[in-house]
C-alpha positions as MATLAB code, in Angstrom:
seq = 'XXXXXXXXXXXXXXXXXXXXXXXXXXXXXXXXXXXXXXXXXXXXXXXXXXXXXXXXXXXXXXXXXXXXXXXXXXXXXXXXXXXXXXXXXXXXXXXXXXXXXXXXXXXXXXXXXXXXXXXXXXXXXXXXXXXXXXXXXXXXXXXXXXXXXXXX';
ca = [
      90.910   97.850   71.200;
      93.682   96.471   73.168;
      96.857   96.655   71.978;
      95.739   99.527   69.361;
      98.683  101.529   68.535;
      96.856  105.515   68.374;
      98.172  107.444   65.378;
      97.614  111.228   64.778;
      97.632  112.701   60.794;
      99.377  114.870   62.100;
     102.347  115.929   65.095;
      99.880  118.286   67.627;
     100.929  122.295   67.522;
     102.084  123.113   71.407;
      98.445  124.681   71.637;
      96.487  121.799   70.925;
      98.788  119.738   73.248;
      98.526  121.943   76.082;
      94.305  121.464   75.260;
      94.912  117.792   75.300;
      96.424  117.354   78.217;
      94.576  119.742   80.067;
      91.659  117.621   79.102;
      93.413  114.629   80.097;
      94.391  115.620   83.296;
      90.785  116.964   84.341;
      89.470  113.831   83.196;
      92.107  112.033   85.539;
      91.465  114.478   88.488;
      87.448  113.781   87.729;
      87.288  110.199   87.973;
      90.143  109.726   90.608;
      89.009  112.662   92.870;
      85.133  111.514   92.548;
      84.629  107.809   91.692;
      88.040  106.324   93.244;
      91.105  104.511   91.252;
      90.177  102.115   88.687;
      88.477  102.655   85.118;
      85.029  100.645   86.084;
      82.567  102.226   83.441;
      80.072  102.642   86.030;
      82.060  105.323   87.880;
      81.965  107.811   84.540;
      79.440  109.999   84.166;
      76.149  108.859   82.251;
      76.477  111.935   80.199;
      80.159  110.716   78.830;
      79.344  107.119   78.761;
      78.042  107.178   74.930;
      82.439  107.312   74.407;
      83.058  104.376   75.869;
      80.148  102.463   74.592;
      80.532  101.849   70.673;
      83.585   99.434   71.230;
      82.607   98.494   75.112;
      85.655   99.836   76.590;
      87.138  100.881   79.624;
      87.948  104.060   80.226;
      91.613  104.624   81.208;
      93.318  104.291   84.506;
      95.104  107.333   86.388;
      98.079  105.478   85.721;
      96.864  104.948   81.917;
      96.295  108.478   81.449;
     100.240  109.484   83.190;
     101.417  107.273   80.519;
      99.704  108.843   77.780;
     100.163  112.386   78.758;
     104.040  111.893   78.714;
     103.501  110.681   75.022;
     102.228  113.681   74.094;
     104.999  115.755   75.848;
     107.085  113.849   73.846;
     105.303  115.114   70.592;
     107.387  117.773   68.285;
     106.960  120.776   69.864;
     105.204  120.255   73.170;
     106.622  121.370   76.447;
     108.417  118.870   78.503;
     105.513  119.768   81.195;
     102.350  120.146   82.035;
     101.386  123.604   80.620;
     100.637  125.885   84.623;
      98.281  128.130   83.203;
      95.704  125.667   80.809;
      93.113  125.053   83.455;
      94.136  127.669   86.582;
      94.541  125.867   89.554;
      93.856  122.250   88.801;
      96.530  119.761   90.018;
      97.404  117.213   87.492;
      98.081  114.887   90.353;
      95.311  113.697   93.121;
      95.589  113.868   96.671;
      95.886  110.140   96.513;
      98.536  110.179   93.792;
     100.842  112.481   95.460;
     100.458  110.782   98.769;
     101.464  107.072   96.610;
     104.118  108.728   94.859;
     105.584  109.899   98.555;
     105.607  113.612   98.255;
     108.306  114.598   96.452;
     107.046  116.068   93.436;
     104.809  119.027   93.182;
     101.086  118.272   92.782;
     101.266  120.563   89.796;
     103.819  120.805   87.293;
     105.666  117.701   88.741;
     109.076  119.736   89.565;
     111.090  118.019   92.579;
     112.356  121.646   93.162;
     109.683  121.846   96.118;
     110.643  122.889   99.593;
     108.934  122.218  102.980;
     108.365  124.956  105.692;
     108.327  124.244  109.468;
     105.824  120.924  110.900;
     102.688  122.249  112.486;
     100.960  119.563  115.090;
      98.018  119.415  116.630;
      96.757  116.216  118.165;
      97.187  113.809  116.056;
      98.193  115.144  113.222;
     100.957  117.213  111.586;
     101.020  120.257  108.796;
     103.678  121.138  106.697;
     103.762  124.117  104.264;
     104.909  123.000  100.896;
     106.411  125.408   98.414;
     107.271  124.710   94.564;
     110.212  126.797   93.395;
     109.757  126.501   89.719;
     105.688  127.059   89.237;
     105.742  129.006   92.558;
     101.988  126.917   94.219;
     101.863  126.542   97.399;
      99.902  123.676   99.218;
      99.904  121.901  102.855;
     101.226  118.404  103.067;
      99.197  116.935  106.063;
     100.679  113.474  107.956;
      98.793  111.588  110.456;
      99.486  109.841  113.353;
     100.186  105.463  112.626;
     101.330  104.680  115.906;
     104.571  105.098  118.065;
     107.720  103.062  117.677;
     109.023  102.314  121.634;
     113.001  102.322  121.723;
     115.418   99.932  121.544;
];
């Protein structure tokens, strides 16, 4: 299956995009919040295994699944983001992702309009209130203590 080139019959209406990569990105959040990074069969459900089975494949990686969802929000049509409102308040990023990717894009609808609120600290570690000016979430960025740098 490697290498396979996927072709639709057809471009996807905005709709069934939207339903796409809603599924997508709940699929992503699933196995990346639950089972770790990597696409290990082992880590998908046993219900959803019977997809990956016929051909013995692997399921996607997060990083597999960024690329593809930016495909389809290339498609004729389709928004150039991830649609806010297709499954409520699910992040199409993980925790781990937006940590990686350093914070500067908004969990949801990947804006870098975002905009940090004062540090809060407490022993250890520190709280920031995060704001996102174009889908209008709100979240806490949280930082923890590495170790201290003496001066120079």
């Amino acid at each position: 299956m490697a290498g396979t080139t996927l072709q639709l019959t057809r471009n996807p209406n905005p709709r069934e995009c939207a339903t796409l990569l809603a599924a997508l990105r709940y699929w992503q959040s699933v196995i990346t919040n639950n089972f770790g990074e990597g696409s290990n069969l082992s880590r998908v459900p046993v219900e959803l295994r019977e997809h990956f089975l016929d051909e013995r494949v692997e399921p996607l990686t997060s990083e597999e699944i960024d690329a593809l969802c930016e495909d389809i929000n290339l498609q004729p049509g389709a928004k150039a983001t991830f649609p806010k409102d297709a499954v409520g308040a699910l992040a199409v990023m993980s925790t781990q992702q937006y940590a990686i990717k350093g914070g500067v894009r908004c969990p949801w609808c990947k804006s870098n309009e975002i905009e940090g609120g004062q540090f809060h600290v407490q022993e250890g570690v520190a709280f920031q209130p995060i704001h996102c000016r174009d889908c209008l979430r709100s979240w806490t960025d949280v930082y923890y203590l590495v170790g201290f740098q003496p001066p120079r």
